[in-house]
mmCIF file of C-alpha atoms in Angstrom:
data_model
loop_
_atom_site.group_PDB
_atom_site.id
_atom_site.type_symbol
_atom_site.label_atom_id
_atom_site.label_comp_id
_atom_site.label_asym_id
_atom_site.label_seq_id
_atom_site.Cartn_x
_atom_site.Cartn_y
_atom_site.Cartn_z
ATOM 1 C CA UNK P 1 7.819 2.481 -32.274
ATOM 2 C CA UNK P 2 9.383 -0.498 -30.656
ATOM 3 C CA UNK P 3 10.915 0.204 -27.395
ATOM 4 C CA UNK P 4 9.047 3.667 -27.054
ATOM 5 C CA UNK P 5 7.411 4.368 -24.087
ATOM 6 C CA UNK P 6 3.584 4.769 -24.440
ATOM 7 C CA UNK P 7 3.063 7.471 -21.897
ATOM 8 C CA UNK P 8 0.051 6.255 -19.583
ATOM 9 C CA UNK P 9 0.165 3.074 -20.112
ATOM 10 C CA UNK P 10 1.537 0.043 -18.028
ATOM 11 C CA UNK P 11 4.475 -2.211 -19.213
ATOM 12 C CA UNK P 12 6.550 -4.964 -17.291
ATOM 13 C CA UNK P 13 10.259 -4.067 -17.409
ATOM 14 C CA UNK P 14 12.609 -5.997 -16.178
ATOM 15 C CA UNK P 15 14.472 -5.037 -12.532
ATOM 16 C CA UNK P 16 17.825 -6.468 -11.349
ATOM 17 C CA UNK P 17 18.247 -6.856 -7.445
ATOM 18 C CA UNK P 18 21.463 -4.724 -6.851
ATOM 19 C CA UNK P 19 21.319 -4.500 -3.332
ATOM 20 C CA UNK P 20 19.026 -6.131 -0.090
ATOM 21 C CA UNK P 21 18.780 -5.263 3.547
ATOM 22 C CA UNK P 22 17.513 -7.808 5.636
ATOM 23 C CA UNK P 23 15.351 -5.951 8.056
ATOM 24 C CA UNK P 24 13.628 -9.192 10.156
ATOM 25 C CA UNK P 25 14.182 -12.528 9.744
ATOM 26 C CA UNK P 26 11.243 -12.703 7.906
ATOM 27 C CA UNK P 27 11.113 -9.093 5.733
ATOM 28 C CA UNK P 28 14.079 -8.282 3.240
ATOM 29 C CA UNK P 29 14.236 -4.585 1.906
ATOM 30 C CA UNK P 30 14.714 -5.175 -2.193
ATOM 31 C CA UNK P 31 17.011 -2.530 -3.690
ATOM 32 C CA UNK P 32 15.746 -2.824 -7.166
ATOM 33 C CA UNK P 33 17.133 -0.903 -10.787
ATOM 34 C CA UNK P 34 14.759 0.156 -13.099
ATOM 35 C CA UNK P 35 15.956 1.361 -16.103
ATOM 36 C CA UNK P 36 14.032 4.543 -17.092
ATOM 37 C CA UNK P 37 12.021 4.767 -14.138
ATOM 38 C CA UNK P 38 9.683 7.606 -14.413
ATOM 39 C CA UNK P 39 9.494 8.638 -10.502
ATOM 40 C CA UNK P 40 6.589 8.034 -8.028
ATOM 41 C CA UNK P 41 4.801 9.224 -5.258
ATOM 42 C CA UNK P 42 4.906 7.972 -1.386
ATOM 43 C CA UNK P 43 2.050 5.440 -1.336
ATOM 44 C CA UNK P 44 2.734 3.904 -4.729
ATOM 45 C CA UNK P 45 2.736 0.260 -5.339
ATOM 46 C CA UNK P 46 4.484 -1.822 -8.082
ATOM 47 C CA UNK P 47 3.496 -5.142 -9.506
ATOM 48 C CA UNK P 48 5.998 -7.794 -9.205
ATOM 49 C CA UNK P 49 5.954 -10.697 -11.538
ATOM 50 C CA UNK P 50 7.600 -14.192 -11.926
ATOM 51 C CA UNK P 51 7.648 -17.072 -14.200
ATOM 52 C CA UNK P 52 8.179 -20.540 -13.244
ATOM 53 C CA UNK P 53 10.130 -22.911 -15.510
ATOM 54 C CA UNK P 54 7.036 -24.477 -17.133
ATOM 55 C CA UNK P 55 5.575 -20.826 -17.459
ATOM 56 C CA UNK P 56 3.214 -20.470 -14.823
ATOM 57 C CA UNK P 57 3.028 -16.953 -13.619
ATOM 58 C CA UNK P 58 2.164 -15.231 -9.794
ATOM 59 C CA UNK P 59 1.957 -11.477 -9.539
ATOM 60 C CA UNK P 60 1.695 -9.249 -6.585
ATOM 61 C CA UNK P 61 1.468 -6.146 -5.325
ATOM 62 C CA UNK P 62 4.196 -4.384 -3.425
ATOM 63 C CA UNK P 63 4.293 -0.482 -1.678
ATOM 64 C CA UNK P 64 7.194 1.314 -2.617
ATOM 65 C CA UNK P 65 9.063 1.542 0.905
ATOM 66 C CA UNK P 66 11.008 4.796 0.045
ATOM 67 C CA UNK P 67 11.613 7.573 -2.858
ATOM 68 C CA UNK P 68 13.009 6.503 -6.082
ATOM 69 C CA UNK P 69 17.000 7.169 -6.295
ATOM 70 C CA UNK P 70 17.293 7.991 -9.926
ATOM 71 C CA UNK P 71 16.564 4.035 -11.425
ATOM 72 C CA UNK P 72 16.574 2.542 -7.916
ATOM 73 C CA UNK P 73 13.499 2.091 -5.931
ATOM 74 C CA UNK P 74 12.924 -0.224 -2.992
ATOM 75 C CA UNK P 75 10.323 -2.663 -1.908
ATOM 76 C CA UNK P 76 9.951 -4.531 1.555
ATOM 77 C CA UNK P 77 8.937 -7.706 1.436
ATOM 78 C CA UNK P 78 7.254 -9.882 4.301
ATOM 79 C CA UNK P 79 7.775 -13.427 3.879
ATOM 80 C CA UNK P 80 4.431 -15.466 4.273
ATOM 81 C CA UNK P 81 4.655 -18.560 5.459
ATOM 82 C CA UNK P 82 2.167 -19.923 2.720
ATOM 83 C CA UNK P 83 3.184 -17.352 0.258
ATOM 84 C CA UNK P 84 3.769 -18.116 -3.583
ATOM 85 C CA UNK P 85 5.825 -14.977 -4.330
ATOM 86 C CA UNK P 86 7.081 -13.842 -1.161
ATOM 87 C CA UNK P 87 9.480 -16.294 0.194
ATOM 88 C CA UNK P 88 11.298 -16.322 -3.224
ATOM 89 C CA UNK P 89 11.768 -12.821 -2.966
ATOM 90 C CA UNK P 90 13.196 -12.486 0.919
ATOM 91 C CA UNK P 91 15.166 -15.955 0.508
ATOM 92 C CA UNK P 92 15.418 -16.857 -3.097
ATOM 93 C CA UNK P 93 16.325 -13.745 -5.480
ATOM 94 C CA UNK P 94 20.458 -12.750 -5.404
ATOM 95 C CA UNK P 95 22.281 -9.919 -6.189
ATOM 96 C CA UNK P 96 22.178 -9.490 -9.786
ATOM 97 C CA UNK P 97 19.070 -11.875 -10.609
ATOM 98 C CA UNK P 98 15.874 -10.339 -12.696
ATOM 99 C CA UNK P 99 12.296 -9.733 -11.783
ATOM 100 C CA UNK P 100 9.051 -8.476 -13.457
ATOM 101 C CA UNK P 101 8.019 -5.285 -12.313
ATOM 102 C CA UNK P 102 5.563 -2.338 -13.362
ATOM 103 C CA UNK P 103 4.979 0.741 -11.991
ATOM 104 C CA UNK P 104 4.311 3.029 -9.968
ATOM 105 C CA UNK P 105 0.763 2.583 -10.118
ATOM 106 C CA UNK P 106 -2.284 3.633 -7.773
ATOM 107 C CA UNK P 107 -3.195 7.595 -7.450
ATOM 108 C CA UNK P 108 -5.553 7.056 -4.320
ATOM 109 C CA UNK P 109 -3.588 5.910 -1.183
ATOM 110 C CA UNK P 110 -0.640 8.637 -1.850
ATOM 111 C CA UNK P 111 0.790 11.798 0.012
ATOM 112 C CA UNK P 112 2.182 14.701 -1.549
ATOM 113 C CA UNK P 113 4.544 16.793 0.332
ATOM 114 C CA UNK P 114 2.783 20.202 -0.630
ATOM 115 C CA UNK P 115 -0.481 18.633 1.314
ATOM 116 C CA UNK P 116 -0.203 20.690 4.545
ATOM 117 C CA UNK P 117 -2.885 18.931 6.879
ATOM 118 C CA UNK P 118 -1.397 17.323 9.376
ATOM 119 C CA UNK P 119 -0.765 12.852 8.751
ATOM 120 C CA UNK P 120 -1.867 10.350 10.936
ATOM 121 C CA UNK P 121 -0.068 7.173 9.945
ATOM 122 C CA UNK P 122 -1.888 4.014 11.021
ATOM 123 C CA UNK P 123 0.502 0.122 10.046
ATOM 124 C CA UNK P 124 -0.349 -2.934 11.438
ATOM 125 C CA UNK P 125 2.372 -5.311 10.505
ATOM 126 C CA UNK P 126 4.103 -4.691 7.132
ATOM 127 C CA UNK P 127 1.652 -2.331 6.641
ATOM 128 C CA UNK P 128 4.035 0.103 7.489
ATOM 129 C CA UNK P 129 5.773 0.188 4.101
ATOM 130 C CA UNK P 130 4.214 2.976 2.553
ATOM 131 C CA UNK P 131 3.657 4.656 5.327
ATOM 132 C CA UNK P 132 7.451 5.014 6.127
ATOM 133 C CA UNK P 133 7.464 5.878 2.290
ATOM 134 C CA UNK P 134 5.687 8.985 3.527
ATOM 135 C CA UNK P 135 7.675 9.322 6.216
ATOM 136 C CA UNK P 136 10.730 9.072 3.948
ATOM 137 C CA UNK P 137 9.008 11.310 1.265
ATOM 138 C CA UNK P 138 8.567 14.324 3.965
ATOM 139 C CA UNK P 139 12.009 13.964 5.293
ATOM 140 C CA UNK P 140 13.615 14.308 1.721
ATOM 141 C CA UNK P 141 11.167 17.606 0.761
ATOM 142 C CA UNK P 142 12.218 18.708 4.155
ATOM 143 C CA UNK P 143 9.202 19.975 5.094
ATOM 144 C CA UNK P 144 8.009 20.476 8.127
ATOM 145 C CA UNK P 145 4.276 19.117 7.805
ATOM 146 C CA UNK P 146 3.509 17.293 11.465
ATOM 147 C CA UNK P 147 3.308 13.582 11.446
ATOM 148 C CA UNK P 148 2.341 11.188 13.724
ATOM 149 C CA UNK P 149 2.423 7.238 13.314
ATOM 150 C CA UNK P 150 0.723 4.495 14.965
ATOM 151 C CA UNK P 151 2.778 0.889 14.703
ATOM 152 C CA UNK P 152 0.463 -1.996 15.757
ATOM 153 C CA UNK P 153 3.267 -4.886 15.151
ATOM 154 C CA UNK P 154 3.307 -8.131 16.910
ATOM 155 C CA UNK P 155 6.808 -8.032 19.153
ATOM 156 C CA UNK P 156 9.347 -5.560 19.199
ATOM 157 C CA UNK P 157 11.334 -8.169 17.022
ATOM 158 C CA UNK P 158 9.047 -7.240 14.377
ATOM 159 C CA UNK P 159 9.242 -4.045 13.763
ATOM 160 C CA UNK P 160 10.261 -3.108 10.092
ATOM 161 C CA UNK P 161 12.790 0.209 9.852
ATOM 162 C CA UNK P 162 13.536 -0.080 14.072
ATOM 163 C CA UNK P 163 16.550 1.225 13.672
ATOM 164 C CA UNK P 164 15.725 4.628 11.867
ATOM 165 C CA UNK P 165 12.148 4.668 13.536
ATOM 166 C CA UNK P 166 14.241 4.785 17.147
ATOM 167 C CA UNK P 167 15.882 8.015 15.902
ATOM 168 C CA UNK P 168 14.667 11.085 16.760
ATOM 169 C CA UNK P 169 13.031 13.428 14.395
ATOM 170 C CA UNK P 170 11.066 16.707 14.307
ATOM 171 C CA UNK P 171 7.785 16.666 13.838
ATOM 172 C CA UNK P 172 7.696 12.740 13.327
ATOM 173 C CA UNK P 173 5.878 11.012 16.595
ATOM 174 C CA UNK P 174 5.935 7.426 16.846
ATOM 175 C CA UNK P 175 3.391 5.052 19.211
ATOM 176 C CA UNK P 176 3.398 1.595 18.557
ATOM 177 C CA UNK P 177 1.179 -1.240 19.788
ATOM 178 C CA UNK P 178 2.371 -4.664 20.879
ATOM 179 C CA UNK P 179 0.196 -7.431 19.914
ATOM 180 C CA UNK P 180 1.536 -10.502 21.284
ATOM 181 C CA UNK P 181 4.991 -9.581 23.449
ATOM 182 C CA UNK P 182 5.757 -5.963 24.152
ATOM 183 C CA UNK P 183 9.196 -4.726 25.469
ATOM 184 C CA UNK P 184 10.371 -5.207 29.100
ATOM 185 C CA UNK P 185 8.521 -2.862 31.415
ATOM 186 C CA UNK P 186 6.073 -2.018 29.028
ATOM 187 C CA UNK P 187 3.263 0.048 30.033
ATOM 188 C CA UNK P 188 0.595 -2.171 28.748
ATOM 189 C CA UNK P 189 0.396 -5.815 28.059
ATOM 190 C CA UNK P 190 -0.039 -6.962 24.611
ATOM 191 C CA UNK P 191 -3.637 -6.087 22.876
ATOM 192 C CA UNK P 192 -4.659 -5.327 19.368
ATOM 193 C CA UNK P 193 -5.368 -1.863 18.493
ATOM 194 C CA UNK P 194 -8.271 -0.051 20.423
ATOM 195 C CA UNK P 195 -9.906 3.735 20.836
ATOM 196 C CA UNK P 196 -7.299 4.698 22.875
ATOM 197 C CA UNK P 197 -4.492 3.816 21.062
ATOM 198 C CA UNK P 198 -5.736 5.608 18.068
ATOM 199 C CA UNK P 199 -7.189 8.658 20.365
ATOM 200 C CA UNK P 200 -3.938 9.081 22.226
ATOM 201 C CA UNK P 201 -1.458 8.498 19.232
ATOM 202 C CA UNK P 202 -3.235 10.392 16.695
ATOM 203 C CA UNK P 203 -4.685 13.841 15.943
ATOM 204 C CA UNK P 204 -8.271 15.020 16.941
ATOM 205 C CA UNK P 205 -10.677 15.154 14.699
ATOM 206 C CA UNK P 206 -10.810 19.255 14.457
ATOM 207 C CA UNK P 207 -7.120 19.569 13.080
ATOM 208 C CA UNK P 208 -8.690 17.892 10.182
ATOM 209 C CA UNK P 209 -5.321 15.278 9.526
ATOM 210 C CA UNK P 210 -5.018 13.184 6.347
ATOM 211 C CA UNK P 211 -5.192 9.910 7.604
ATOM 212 C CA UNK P 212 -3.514 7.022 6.130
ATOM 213 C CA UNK P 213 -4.318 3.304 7.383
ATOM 214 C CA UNK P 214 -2.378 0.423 6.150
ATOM 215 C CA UNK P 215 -2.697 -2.952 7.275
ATOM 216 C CA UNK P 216 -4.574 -6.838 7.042
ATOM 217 C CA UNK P 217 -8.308 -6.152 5.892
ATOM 218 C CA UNK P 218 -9.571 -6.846 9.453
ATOM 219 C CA UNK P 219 -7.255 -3.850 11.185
ATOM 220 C CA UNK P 220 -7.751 -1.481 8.357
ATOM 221 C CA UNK P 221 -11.317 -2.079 8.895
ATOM 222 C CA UNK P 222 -11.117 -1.976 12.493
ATOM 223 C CA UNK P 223 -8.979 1.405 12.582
ATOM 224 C CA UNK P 224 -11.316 3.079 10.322
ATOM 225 C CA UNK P 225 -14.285 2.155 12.064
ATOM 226 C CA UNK P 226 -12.543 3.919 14.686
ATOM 227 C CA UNK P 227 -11.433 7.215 13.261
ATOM 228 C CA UNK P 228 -14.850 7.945 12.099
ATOM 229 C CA UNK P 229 -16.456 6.858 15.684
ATOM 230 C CA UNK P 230 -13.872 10.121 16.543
ATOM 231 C CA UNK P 231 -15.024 12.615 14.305
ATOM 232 C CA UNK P 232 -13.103 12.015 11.486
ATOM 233 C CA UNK P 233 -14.135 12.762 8.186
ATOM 234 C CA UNK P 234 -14.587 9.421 6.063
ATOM 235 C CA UNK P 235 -13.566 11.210 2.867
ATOM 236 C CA UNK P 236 -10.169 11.945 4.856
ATOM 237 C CA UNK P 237 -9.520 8.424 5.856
ATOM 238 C CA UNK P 238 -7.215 6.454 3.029
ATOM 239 C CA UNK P 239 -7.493 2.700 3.625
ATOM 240 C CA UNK P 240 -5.356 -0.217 1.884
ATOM 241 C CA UNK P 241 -5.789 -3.606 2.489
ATOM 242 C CA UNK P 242 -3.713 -6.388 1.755
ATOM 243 C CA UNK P 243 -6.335 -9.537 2.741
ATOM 244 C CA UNK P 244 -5.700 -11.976 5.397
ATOM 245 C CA UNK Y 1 -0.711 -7.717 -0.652
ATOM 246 C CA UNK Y 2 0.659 -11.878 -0.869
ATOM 247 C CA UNK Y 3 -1.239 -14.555 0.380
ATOM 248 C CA UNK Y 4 -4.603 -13.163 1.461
ATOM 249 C CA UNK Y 5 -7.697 -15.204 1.788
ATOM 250 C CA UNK Y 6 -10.489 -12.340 2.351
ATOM 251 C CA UNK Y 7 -10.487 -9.236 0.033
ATOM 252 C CA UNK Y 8 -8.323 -6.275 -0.578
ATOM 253 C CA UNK Y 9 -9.310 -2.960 -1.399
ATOM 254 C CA UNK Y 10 -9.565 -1.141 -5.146
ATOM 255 C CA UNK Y 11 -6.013 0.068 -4.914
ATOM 256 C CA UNK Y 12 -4.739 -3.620 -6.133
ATOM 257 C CA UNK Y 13 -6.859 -2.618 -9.525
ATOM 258 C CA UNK Y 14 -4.548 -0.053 -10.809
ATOM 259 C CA UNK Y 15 -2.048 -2.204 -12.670
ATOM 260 C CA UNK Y 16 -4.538 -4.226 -14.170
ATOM 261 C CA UNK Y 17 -6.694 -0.907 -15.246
ATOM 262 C CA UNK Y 18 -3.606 1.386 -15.629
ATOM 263 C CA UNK Y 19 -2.812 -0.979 -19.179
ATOM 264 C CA UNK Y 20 -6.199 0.018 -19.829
ATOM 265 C CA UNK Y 21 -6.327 4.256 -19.321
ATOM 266 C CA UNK Y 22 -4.430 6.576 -19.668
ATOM 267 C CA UNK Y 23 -4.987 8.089 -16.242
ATOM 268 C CA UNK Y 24 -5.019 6.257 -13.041
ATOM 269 C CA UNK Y 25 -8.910 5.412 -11.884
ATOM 270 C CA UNK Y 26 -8.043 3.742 -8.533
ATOM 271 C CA UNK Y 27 -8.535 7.592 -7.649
ATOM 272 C CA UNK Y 28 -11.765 8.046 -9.910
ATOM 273 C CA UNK Y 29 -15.114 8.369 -7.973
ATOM 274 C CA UNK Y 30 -17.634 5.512 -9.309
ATOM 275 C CA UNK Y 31 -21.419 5.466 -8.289
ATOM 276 C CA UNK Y 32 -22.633 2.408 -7.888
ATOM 277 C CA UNK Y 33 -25.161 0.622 -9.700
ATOM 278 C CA UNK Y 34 -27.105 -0.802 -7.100
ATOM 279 C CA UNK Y 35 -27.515 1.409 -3.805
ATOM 280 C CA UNK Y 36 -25.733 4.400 -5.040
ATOM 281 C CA UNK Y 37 -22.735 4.581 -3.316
ATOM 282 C CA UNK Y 38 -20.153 6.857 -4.499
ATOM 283 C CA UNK Y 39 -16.781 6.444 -3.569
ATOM 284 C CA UNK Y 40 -13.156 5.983 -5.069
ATOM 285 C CA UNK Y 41 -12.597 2.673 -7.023
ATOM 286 C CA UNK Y 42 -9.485 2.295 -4.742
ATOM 287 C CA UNK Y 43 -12.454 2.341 -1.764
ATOM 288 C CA UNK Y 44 -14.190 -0.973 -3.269
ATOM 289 C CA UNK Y 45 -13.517 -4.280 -2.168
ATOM 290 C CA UNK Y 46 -11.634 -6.425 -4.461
ATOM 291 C CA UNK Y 47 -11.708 -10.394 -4.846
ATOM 292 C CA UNK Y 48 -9.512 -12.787 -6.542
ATOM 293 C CA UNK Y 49 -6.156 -12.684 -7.533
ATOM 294 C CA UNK Y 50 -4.733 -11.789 -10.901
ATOM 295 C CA UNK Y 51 -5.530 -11.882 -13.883
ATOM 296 C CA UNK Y 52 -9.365 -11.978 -12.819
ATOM 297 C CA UNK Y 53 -10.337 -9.648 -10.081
ATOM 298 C CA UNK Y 54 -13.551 -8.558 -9.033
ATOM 299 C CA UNK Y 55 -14.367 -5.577 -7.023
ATOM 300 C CA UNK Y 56 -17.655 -5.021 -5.085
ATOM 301 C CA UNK Y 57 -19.378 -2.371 -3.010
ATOM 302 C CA UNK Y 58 -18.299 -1.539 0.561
ATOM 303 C CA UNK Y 59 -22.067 -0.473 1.124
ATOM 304 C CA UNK Y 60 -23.715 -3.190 -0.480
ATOM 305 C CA UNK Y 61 -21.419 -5.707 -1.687
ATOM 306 C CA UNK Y 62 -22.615 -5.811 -5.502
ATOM 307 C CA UNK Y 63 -20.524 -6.077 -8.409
ATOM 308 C CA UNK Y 64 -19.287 -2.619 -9.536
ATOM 309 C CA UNK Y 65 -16.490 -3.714 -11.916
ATOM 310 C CA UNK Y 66 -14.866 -6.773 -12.649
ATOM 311 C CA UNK Y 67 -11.443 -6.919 -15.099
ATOM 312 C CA UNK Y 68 -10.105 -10.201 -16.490
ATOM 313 C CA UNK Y 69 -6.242 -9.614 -18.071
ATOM 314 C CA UNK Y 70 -6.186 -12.739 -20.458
ATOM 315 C CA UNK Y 71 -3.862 -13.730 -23.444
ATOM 316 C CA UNK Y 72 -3.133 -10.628 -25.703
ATOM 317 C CA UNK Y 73 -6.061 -9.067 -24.507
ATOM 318 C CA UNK Y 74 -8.347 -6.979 -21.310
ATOM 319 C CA UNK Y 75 -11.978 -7.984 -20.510
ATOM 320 C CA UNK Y 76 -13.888 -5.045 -18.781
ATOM 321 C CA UNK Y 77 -16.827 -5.656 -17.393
ATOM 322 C CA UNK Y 78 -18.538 -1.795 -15.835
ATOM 323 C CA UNK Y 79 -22.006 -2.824 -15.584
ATOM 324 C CA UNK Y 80 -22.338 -2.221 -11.472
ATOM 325 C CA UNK Y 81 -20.751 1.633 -12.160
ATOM 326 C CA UNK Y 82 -23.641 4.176 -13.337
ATOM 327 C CA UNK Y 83 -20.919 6.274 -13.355
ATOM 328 C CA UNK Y 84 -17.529 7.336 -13.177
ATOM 329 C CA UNK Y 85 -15.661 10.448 -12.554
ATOM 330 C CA UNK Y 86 -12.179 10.730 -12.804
ATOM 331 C CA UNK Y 87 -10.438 14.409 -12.546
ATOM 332 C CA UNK Y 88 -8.302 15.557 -15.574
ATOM 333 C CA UNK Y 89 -6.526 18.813 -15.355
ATOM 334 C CA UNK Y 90 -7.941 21.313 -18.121
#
C-alpha cells in the first residue's frame, strides 16, 4: 500500500513555495502546493517542518490564512526576531524550494459557514491569520452571517491583509486597536486592549456570537477574561494561543 | 505559534495526536484527573515544543496528557484524563 493515503491519519508531504506576498516587512504570505490536498476548514493549522544539513529538525505550527485553491493553500508567516523557523520562511525559502508540511489539523478553533450565530473576531498581532481565514471562508460561501473583528496590532504599519481589510464589505465590521503608534488624528492614544474596546467592537452577550480569540497567551487570556466578565458564555469563547 | 517562552493552548496537540487517531481530539472533551475539569483538549495548556509536549489543566494546572513523538514510534501518556469524549457521527 505504499503511497496510499491512510485516511485519518497524519503524514508530512512535501510543499513547493510557488508564489509569496510580502505583506510587512516582517510577515510574508506563503503560497504553498500540496499535492493531493484533502481541503480544510477556516481555523485550521498545518505543521511545517525543516531539516538542517546535519539533520536536526524544528517544527511549527502555522493557521491556514485563507481557503485551499485546489492544491494551493497559504500560510502567513511573522518573522521572530529569535525565531528558529520563522525567519527562514519570510527571508530564506524561494520560489520553487520544498518544505515539510502536514495537515490540516485541529477540529476545535474552526468556523463553518452553515454556523449562523453571529462571529466576533478577536487578533492581536499575527493572530489575525485564521481569523481572516474566516473572514475569507464567509466571503467565498457568500453568506451573509454578520461578522465583526477586533485588530489589536502594534502600528498601523503592522497590520497583516491592510489592504483588503480597508475595503468595504457587508456585514464584515472592522475596529482595531493601536498598541504603540496609532494613525494621525487618532481618536485614542495607543493602549492594549481593554472592556471597551471589546464592548464597543463586539456583540453583546444576548445575540449569543461565536467568539473567536487569537493572539500571544497573555491577550488571549486577557480578552477572554473579558468576554466572560460581559456575559459571554465560556463554552462560546474559542481561544488559541501561540506563547510569548 | 514560533518562538514562545510561556505555554500555548491544546490546539498545537493535534498533529502530534492526529498520527495517533483517527479523528481529531483537540475537539474531544477530557475530564480531568485531578479537580474535574471538563473541557476540550484544545482548551488545556500545553508546554514544550515538539516532539515532547505536555498539556496541563487551565483550572488546576495538573498533568492531563503528555505525548512524546520519538524515533519510529508515539509515547502517550493519559493518566491526568478520567475521561474522554470525543463525538463520532453514528
Amino acid at each position: 500500500m505504499a503511497g496510499t493515503a491512510v485516511p485519518g491519519r497524519l503524514t508530512w508531504r512535501v510543499a513547493t513555495l510557488v508564489d509569496a506576498v510580502e505583506e510587512t516587512p516582517t510577515a510574508r504570505t506563503l503560497v504553498l502546493e500540496v499535492p493531493g490536498w484533502p481541503g480544510h476548514l477556516a481555523g485550521q493549522h498545518v505543521d511545517v517542518r525543516l531539516t538542517a544539513e546535519d539533520g536536526y529538525r524544528a517544527q511549527r505550527s502555522y493557521s491556514l490564512a485563507a481557503p485551499a485553491k485546489g492544491d494551493l493553500v497559504r500560510i502567513t508567516v511573522q518573522e521572530l526576531a529569535d525565531g528558529e523557523v520563522s525567519p527562514y520562511l519570510v527571508r530564506g525559502l524561494s520560489i520553487g524550494d520544498p518544505v515539510e508540511l502536514r495537515g490540516p489539523v485541529g477540529g476545535w478553533f474552526v468556523w463553518r459557514p452553515t454556523d449562523p450565530s453571529p462571529v466576533l473576531l478577536v487578533a492581536g498581532g499575527s493572530g489575525v491569520v485564521p481569523l481572516v481565514a474566516m473572514v475569507r471562508a464567509r466571503r467565498e460561501a457568500g453568506v451573509r452571517t454578520p461578522f465583526r473583528l477586533v485588530y489589536s496590532v502594534r502600528s498601523p504599519g503592522d497590520r497583516l491583509y491592510a489592504d483588503e481589510l480597508n475595503r468595504p464589505e457587508p456585514g464584515l465590521d472592522i475596529s482595531y486597536v493601536y498598541t504603540r503608534t496609532t494613525p494621525e488624528g487618532w481618536p485614542a492614544p495607543p493602549h492594549r486592549i481593554g472592556v471597551p474596546d471589546v464592548n464597543s467592537g463586539g456583540w453583546p452577550a444576548e445575540f449569543e456570537p461565536a467568539c473567536f480569540v487569537c493572539g500571544p497567551t497573555g491577550f488571549v487570556e486577557k480578552v477572554a477574561d473579558i468576554l466572560v466578565a460581559l456575559g459571554h458564555d465560556p463554552r462560546r469563547v474559542r481561544t488559541e494561543r501561540f506563547g510569548g | 505559534m514560533d518562538g514562545g517562552t510561556e505555554f500555548v493552548d491544546g490546539n498545537a496537540l493535534a498533529g502530534t495526536l492526529a498520527e495517533v487517531f483517527a479523528v481529531d481530539v483537540t475537539a474531544a472533551l477530557a475530564r480531568c484527573g485531578s479537580c474535574g475539569e471538563t473541557g476540550p483538549l484544545a482548551g488545556l495548556r500545553v508546554y514544550g515544543r515538539a516532539p515532547g509536549l505536555v498539556a496541563r489543566c487551565p483550572g488546576c494546572e495538573s498533568v492531563v496528557l503528555r505525548v512524546n513523538r520519538g524515533p519510529g514510534a508515539a509515547w502517550l501518556d493519559l493518566r491526568g484524563a478520567t475521561c474522554l469524549r470525543v463525538d463520532l457521527p453514528d
